[in-house]
Coordinates of C-alpha atoms in Angstrom, one line a residue:
Chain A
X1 CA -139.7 48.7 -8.0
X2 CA -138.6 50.9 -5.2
X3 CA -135.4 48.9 -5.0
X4 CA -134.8 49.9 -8.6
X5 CA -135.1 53.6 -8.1
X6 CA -132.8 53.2 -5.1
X7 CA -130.2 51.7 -7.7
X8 CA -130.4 54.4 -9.8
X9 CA -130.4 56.8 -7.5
X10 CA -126.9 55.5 -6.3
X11 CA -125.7 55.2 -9.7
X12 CA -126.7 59.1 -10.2
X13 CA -124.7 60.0 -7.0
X14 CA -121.7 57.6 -8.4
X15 CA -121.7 59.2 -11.5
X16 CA -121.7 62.8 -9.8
X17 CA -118.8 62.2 -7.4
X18 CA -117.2 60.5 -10.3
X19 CA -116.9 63.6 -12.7
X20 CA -115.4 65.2 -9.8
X21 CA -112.9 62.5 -9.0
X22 CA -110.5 60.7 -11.0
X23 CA -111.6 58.8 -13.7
X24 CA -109.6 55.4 -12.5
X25 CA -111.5 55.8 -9.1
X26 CA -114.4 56.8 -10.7
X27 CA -114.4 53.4 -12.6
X28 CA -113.7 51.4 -9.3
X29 CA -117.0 53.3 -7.9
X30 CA -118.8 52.3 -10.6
X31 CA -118.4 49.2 -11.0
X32 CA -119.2 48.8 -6.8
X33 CA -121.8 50.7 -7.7
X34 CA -123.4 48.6 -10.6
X35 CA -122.5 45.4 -8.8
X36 CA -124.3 46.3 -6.0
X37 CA -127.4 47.2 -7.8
X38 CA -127.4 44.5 -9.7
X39 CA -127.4 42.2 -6.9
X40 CA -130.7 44.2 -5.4
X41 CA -132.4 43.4 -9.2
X42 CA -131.5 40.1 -8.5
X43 CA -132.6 39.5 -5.3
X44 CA -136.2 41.3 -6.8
X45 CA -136.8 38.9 -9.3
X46 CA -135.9 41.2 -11.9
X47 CA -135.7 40.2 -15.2
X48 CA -131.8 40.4 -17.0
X49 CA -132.8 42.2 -19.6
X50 CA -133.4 45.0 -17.4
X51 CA -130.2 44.6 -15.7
X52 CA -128.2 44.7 -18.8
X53 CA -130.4 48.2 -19.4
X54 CA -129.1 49.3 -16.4
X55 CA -125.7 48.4 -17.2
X56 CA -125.9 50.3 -20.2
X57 CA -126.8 53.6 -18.5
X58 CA -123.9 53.2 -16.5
X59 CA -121.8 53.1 -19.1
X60 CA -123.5 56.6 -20.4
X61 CA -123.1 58.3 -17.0
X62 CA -119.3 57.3 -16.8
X63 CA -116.5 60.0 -18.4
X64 CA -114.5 56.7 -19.4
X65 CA -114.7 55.9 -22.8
X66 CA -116.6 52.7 -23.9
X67 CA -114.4 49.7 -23.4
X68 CA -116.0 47.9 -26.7
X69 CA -114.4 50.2 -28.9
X70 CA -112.3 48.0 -32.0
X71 CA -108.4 48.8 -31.4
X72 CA -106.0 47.0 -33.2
X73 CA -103.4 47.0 -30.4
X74 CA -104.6 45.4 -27.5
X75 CA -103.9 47.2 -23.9
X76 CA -103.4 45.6 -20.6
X77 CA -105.1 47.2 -18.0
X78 CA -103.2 49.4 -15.3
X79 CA -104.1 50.2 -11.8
X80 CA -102.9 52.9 -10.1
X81 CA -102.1 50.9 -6.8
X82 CA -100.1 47.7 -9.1
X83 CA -102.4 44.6 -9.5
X84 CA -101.1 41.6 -7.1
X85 CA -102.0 39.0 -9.8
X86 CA -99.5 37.8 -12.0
X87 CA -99.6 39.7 -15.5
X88 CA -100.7 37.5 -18.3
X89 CA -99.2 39.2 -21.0
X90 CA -99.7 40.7 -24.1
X91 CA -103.4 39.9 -25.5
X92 CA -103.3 38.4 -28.7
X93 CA -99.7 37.7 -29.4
X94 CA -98.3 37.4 -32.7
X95 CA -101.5 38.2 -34.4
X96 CA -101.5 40.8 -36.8
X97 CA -104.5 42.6 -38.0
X98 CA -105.3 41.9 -41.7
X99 CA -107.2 45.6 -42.5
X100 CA -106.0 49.6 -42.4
X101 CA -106.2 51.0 -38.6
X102 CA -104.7 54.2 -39.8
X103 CA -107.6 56.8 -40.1
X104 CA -109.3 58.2 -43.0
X105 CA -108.1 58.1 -46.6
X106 CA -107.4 54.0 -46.9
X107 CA -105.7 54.2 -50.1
X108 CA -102.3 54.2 -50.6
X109 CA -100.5 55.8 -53.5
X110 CA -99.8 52.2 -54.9
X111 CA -103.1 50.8 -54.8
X112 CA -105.6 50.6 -57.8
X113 CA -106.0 54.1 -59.5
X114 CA -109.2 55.1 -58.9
X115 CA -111.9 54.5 -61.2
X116 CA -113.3 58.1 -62.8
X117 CA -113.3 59.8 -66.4
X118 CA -111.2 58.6 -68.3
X119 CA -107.8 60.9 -69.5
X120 CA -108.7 63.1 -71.9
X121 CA -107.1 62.2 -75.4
X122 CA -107.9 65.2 -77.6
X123 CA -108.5 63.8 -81.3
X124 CA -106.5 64.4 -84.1
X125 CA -109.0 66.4 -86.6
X126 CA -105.9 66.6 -89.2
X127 CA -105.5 62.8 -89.6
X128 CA -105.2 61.7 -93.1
X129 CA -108.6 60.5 -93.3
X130 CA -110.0 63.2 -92.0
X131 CA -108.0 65.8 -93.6
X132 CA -109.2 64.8 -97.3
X133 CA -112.7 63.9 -95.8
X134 CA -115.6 64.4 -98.3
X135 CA -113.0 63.9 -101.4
X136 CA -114.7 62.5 -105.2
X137 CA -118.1 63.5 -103.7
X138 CA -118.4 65.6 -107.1
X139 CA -116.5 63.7 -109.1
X140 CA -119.5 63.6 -111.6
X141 CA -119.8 67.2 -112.1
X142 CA -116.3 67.5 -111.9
X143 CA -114.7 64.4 -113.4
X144 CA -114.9 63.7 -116.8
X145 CA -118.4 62.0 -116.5
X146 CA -117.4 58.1 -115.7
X147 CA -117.8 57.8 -112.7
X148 CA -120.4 59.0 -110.1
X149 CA -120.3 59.1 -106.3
X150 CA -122.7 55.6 -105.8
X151 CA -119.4 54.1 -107.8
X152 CA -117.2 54.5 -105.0
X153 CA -118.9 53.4 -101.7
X154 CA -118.6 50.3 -100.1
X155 CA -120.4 48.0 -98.4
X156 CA -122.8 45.1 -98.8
X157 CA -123.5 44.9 -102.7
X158 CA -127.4 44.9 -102.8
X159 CA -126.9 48.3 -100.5
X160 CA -124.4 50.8 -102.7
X161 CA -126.7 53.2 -103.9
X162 CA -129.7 52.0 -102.6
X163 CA -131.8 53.1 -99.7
X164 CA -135.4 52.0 -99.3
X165 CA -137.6 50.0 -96.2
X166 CA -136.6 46.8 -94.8
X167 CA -139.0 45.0 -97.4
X168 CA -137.1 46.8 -99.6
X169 CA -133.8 45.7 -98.6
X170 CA -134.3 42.3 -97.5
X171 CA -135.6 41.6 -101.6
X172 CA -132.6 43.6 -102.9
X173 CA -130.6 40.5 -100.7
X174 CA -132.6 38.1 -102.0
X175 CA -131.9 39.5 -105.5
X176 CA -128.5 40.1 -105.1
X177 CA -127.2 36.9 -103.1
X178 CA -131.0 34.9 -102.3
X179 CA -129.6 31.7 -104.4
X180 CA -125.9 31.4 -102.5
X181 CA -127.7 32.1 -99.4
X182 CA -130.0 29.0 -99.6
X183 CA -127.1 26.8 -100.4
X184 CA -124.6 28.1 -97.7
X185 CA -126.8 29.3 -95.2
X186 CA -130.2 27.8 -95.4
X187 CA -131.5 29.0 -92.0
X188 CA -130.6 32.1 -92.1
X189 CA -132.2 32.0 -96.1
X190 CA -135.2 31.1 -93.9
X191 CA -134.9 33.7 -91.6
X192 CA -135.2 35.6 -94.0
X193 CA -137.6 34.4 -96.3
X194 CA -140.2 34.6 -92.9
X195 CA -139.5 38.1 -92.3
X196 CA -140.4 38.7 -96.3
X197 CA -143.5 37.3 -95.7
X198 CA -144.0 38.7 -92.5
X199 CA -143.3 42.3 -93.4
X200 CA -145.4 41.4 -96.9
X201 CA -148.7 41.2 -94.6
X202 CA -147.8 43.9 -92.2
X203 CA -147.5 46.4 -95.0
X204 CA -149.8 45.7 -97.1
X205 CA -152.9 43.7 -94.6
X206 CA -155.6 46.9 -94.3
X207 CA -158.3 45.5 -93.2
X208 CA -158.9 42.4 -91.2
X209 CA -156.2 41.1 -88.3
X210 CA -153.6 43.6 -88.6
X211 CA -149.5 42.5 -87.8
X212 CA -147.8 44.4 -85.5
Chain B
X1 CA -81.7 80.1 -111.8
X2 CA -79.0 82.6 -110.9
X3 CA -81.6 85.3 -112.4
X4 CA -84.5 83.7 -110.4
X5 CA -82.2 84.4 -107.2
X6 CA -81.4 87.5 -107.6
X7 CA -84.8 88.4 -108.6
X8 CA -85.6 86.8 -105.1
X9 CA -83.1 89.0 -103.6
X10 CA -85.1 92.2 -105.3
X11 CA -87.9 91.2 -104.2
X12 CA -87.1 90.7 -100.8
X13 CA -86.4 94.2 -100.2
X14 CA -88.1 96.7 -98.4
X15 CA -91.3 98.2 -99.9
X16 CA -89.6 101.3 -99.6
X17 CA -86.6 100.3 -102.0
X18 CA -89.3 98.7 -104.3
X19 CA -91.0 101.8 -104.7
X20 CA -87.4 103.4 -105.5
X21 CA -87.3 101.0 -107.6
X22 CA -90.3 101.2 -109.7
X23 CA -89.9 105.1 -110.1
X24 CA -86.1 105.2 -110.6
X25 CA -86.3 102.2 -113.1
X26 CA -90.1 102.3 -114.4
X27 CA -90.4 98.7 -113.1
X28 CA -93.6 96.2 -113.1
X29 CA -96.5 97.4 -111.8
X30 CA -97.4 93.6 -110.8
X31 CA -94.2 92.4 -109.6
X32 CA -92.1 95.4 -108.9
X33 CA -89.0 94.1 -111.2
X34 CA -86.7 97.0 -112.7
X35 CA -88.2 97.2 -116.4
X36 CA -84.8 95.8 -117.9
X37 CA -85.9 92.6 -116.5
X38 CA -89.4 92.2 -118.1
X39 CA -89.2 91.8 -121.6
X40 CA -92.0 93.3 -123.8
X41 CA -94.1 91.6 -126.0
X42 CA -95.7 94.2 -128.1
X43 CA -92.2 95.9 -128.5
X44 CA -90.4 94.5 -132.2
X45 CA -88.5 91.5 -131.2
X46 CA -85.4 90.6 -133.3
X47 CA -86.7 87.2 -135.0
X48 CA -83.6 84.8 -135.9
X49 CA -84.4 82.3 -138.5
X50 CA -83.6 79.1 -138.3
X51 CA -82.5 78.8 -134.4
X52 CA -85.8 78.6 -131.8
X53 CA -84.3 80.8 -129.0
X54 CA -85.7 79.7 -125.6
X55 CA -85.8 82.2 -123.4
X56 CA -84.4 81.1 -119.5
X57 CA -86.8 83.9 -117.6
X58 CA -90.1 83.7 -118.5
X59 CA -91.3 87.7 -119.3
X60 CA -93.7 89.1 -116.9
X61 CA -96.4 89.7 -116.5
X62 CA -97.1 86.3 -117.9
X63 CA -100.9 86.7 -118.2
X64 CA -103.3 89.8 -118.4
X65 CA -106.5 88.5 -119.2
X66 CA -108.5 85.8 -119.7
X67 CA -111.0 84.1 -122.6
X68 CA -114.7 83.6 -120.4
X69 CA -116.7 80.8 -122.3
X70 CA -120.5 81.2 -121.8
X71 CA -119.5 85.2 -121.0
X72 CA -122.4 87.1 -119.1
X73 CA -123.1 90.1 -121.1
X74 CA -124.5 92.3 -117.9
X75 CA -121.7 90.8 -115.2
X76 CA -118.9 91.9 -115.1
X77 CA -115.7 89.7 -114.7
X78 CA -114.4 88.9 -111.4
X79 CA -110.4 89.3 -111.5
X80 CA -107.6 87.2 -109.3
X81 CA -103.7 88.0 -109.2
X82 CA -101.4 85.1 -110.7
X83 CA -99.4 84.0 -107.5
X84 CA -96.1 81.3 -108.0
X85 CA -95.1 79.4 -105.1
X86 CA -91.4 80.4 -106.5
X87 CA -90.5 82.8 -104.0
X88 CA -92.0 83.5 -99.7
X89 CA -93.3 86.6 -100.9
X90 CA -96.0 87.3 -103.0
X91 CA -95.0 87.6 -106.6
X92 CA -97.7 88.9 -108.9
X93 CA -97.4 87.0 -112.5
X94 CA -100.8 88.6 -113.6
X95 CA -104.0 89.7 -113.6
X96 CA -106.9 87.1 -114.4
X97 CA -110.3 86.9 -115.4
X98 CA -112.9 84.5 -113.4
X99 CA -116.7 83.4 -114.3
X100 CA -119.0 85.8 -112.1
X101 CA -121.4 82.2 -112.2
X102 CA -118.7 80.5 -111.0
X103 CA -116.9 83.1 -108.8
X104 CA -119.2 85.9 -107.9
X105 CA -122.4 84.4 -107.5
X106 CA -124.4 85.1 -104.2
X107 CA -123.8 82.8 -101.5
X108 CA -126.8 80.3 -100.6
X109 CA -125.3 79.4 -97.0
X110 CA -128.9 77.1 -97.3
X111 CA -127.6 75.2 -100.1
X112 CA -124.2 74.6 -98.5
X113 CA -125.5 73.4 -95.7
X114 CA -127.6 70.9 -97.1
X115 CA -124.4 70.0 -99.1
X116 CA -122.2 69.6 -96.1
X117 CA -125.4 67.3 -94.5
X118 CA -125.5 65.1 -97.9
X119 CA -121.4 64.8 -97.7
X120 CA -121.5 63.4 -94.4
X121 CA -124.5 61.1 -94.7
X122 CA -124.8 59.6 -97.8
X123 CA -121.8 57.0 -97.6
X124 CA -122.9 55.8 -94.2
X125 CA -124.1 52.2 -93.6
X126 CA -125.7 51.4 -90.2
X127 CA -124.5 47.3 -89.7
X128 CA -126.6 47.5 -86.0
X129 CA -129.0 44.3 -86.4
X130 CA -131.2 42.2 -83.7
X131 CA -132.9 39.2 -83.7
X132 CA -136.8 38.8 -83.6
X133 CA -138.6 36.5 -81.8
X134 CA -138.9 34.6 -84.7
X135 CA -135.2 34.6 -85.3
X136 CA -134.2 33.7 -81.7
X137 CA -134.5 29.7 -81.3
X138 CA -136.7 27.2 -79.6
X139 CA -139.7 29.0 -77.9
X140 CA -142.5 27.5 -80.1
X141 CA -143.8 25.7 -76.7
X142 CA -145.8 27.1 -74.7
X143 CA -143.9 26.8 -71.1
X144 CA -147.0 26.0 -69.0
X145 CA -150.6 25.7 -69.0
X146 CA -152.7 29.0 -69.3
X147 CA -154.6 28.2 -66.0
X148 CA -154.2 26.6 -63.1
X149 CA -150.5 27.3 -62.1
X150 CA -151.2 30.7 -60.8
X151 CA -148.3 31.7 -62.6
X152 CA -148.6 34.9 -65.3
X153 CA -150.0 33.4 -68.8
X154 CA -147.4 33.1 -71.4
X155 CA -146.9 31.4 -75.0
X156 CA -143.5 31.2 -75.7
X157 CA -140.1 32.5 -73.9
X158 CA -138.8 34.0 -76.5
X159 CA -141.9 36.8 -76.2
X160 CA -140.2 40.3 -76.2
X161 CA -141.0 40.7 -72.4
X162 CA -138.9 37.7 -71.1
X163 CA -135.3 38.4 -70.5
X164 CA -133.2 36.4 -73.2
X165 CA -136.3 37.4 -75.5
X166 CA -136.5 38.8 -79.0
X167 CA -136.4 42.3 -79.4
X168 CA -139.1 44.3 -80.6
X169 CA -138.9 46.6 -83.1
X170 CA -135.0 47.0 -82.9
X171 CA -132.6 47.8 -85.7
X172 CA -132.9 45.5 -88.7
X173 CA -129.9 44.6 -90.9
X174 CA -127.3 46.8 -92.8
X175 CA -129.6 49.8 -93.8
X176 CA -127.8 52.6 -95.9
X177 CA -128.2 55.8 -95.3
X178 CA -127.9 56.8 -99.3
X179 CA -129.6 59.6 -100.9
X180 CA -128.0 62.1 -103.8
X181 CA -129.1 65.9 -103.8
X182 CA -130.0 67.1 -107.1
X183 CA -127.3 67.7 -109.5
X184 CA -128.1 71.1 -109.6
X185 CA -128.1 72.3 -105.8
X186 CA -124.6 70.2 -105.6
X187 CA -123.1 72.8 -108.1
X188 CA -124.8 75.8 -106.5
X189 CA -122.7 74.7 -103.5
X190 CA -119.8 73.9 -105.4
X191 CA -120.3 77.4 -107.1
X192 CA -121.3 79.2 -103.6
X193 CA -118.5 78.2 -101.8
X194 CA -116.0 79.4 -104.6
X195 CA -117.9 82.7 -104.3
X196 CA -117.2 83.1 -100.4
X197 CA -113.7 81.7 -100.5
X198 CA -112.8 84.8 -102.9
X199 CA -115.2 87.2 -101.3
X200 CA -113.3 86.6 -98.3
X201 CA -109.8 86.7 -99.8
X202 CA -109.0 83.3 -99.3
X203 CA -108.6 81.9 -102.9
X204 CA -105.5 81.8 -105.3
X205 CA -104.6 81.2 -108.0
X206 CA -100.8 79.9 -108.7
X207 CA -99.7 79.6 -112.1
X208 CA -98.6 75.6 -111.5
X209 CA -98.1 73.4 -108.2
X210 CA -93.9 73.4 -107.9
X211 CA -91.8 74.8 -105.1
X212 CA -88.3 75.1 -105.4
X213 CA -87.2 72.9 -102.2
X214 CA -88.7 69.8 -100.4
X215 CA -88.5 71.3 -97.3
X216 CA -91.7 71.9 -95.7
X217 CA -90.7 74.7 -93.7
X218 CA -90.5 76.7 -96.9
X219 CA -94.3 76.3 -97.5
X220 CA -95.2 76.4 -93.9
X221 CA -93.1 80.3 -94.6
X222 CA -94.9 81.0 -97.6
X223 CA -98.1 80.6 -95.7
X224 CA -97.0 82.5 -93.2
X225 CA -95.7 85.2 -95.1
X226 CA -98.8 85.2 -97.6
X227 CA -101.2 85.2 -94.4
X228 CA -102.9 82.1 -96.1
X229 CA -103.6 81.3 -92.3
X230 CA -103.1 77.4 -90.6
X231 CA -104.8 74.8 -93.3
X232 CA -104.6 75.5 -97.3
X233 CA -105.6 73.3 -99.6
X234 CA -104.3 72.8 -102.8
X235 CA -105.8 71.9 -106.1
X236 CA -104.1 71.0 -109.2
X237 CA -105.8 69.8 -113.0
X238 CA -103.7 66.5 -112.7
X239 CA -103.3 64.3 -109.9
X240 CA -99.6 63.8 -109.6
X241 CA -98.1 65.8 -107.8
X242 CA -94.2 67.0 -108.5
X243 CA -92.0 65.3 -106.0
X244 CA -91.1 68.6 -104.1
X245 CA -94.5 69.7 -103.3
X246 CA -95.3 66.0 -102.4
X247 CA -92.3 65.5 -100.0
X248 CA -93.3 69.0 -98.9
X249 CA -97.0 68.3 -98.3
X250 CA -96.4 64.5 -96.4
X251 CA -94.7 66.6 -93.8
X252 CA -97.8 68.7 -93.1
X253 CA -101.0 67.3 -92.1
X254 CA -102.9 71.1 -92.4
X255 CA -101.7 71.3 -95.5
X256 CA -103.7 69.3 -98.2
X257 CA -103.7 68.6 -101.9
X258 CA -106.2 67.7 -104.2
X259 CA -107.0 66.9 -108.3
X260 CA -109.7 69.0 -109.5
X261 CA -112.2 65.6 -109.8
X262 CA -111.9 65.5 -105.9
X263 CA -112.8 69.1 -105.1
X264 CA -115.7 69.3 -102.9
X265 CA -117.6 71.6 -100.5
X266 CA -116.8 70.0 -96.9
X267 CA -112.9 70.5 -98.0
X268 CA -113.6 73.6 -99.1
X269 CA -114.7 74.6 -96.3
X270 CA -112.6 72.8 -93.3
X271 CA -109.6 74.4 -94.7
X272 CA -108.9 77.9 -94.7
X273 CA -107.1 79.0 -97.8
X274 CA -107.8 77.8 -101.5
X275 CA -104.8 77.5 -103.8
X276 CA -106.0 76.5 -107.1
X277 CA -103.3 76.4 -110.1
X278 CA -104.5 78.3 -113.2
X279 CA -105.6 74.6 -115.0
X280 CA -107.4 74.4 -112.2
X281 CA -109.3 77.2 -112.8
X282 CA -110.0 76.7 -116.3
X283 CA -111.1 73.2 -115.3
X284 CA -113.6 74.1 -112.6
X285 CA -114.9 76.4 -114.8
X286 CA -115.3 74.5 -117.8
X287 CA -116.8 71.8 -116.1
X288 CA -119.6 74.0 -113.9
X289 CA -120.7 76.2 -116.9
X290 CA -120.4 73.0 -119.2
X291 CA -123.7 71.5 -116.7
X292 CA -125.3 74.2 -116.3
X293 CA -125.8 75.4 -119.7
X294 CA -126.7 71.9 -121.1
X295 CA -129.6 69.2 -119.5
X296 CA -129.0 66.2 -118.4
X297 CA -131.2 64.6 -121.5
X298 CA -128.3 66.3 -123.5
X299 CA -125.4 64.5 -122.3
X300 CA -127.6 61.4 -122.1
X301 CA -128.3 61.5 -126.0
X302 CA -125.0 61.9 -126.4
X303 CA -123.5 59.0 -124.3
X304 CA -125.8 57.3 -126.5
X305 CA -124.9 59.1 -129.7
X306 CA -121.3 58.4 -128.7
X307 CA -118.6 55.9 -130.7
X308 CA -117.9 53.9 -127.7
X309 CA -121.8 53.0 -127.2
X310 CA -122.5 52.4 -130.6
X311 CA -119.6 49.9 -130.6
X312 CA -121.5 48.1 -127.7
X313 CA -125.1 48.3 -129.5
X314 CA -122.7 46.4 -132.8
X315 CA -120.8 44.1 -130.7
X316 CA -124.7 42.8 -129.4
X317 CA -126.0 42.1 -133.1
X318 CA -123.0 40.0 -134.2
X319 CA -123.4 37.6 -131.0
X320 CA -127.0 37.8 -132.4
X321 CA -126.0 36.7 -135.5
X322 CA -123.3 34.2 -134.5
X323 CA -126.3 32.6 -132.5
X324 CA -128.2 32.4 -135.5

């Protein structure tokens, strides 16, 4: 363990001098630095997670910004005195990133509009239908006696003029339309004849084993 | 014609040249023509036998009063100007009598209110339907045993609690939302609203439904001029209208027209002015003091009573007989 605080407390003193110094010589320091202790963990039997911890901290004590950081363009690395290896050219050649590097705000003005209220259409309240809404509602007081509002609905036949429970209804049908029903549409004449019987002993059942 | 345009061009004059006018000339009190232009009819006319002389200018004021049926001894009459649609400005015709049970009656806001409810409910039909569990198919097995599986007991999987189930107590069928309001609280509103549009100065009464032009600019002026305000509706005894005041009225969607028979409250009351034509009047009024000084059990008796039903009742017998 001692070795361990010595590495750190050469990495402490790197990372002083370095905010002092430039940041490129800085980074050469630091990496001799973290090399070097490394290689003490090493020789102690130290496990690598701890080393990879250590190279971590490094990184936090350093001015330089993180090297993992996502850029688009790739860089090749400069030196102030010029490397003597051969350069090996531009990193990733030819490929061309497939998502927006720009900054905020990814949309462009072309794109999608984006999905919100929709535009506000103010409703004509002077359309034809609505203008003479409510006309012959009176026409038996003031027509000539013939005819009477229920004459002029529409809608299902066993329904005009009629309001009343769905019992009610469903044997105004049966009335109405029960016997082309059965011929043209026998399961739904079945349907209906269920929920008759159904509805017959929820209604009227008092006592006993009540439907719900 | 050429008399009706000058008379438009008199009329069109200041008030100030009117009121010269009527105290140079002794005009018309009601329309403010010079008194050679509105011919007497209590002076002695000369009579011509033999030719019918019809006269091109019809003398003025055209009506004074009015014959009430059903009169109300302690009310008195209510009293509108004669209006034409002749002319942008307003031209008085006449003085007229109205019901006070028809047009002077006290507003019951209540009553119009429940009117205005009934009008927009009573035709509506609600078509929203689901199925039941019984409706729904298959699901009569039960999809495994009660015990042993671990698994939550069920009898069927089309039980209102599975997904892709039947609903439970959802909306059943085409259901009609029908009711009538009693005869008589429907012309309490009819008669209540009447009352408020002329409280309020927004009913008149023209003498017939005819404009000069087709142009609907000249009534949109009229309005204008007559401060009859953005929507007027128009109500006439027949329900043709003349080909002017039809052209006239396609053009302008505030601007409605109406036969007496389709009258109504909600109308009434979405547009702003009233324009009724003098048969108009005498229709509403006839028919409104007609029910409600006779029952129901009267008019009933006398469908019965009537030539047409007896016909029916005869017609019945002789297919009796030919059966026989």
């Amino acid at each position: 363990m001692q070795a361990l605080q010595r590495a750190f407390c050469q990495l402490r003193l790197v990372a002083s001098t370095a905010g002092s110094k430039s940041s490129s010589n800085g980074m050469k320091m630091l990496t001799a630095g973290q090399r070097q202790g490394a290689e003490t963990l090493w020789n102690n039997h130290i496990c690598a997670q701890t080393s990879s911890r250590l190279g971590i901290l490094a990184q936090c004590f350093s001015s330089k910004p993180s090297t993992k950081q996502i850029s688009s363009e790739a860089t090749v690395k400069t030196y102030e005195p010029a490397s003597p290896f051969r350069d090996p050219g531009p990193r990733r050649y030819g490929y061309r990133t497939k998502y927006f590097t720009g900054g905020v705000l990814p949309r462009s003005e072309h794109a999608d509009p984006v999905m919100g209220l929709p535009v506000y259409k103010p409703k004509d309240a002077w359309s034809r239908k609505k203008a003479l809404f409510g006309q012959n509602d009176y026409i038996d007081i003031l027509g000539d006696g013939s005819l009477t509002p229920s004459d002029l609905l529409h809608g299902p036949d066993w329904l005009i003029g009629f309001k009343g429970n769905e019992l009610q209804r469903l044997s105004r049908r049966m009335k109405f339309e029960g016997h082309k029903l059965s011929i043209l549409y026998p399961s739904q004449y079945r349907n209906m004849k269920k929920r008759i019987w159904f509805l017959y002993k929820k209604y009227n059942r008092k006592r006993g084993k009540r439907i719900r | 014609m050429l008399i009706r345009s000058i008379l438009s061009q008199t009329t069109k004059g200041s008030l100030f040249s009117r009121a010269t006018c009527l105290v140079s000339q002794k005009g018309c009190l009601f329309c403010g023509r010079p008194s050679n232009q509105v011919i007497d009819h209590e002076a002695p006319q000369p009579q011509n036998e033999g030719s019918f002389i019809v006269p091109d200018e019809r003398p003025l004021p055209v009506i004074t009063s009015r014959k009430l049926n059903y009169p109300e001894p302690y009310l008195p009459p209510k009293q509108a100007w004669l209006e034409s649609l002749q002319t942008h400005e307003d031209q008085k015709l006449g003085l007229i009598d109205l019901h006070p049970l028809i047009f002077g009656v006290y507003p019951r806001i209540d009553v119009i209110h429940q009117n205005i409810v009934w009008q927009r409910t009573y035709r509506n039909i609600n078509y929203e339907c689901t199925r039941s569990r019984a409706e729904m198919p298959g699901g009569g097995r039960k999809p495994w045993p009660q015990k042993g599986t671990g698994r939550a007991r069920h009898g069927s999987i089309r039980s209102p609690i599975w997904k892709n189930g039947g609903r439970a107590k959802g909306p059943r069928g085409p259901m009609a939302y029908f009711y009538m309001l009693p005869f008589q609280q429907r012309i309490l509103a009819l008669r209540s609203t009447l009352s408020i549009k002329y409280a309020q100065d927004d009913l008149h009464v023209i003498e017939e439904l005819e404009t000069p032009t087709d142009d609907p600019e000249f009534l949109q002026e009229l309005a204008d001029v007559r401060y009859w305000g953005d929507s007027v509706l128009f109500v006439d005894d027949t329900d043709v209208l003349t080909r002017n005041v039809a052209r006239a009225l396609k053009e302008i969607p505030h601007f409605s027209a109406m036969p007496v028979y389709g009258l109504n409250v909600y109308s009434m009351l979405k547009h702003q002015t009233l324009v009724l034509t003098l048969a108009a009047v005498e229709r509403i009024e006839e028919r409104l003091l007609h029910h409600m000084h006779t029952t129901r059990r009267d008019s009933k008796q006398k469908v019965l009573r009537s030539p047409s039903s007896s016909q029916y009742f005869s017609t019945k017998t002789k297919t009796v007989i030919d059966y026989d």
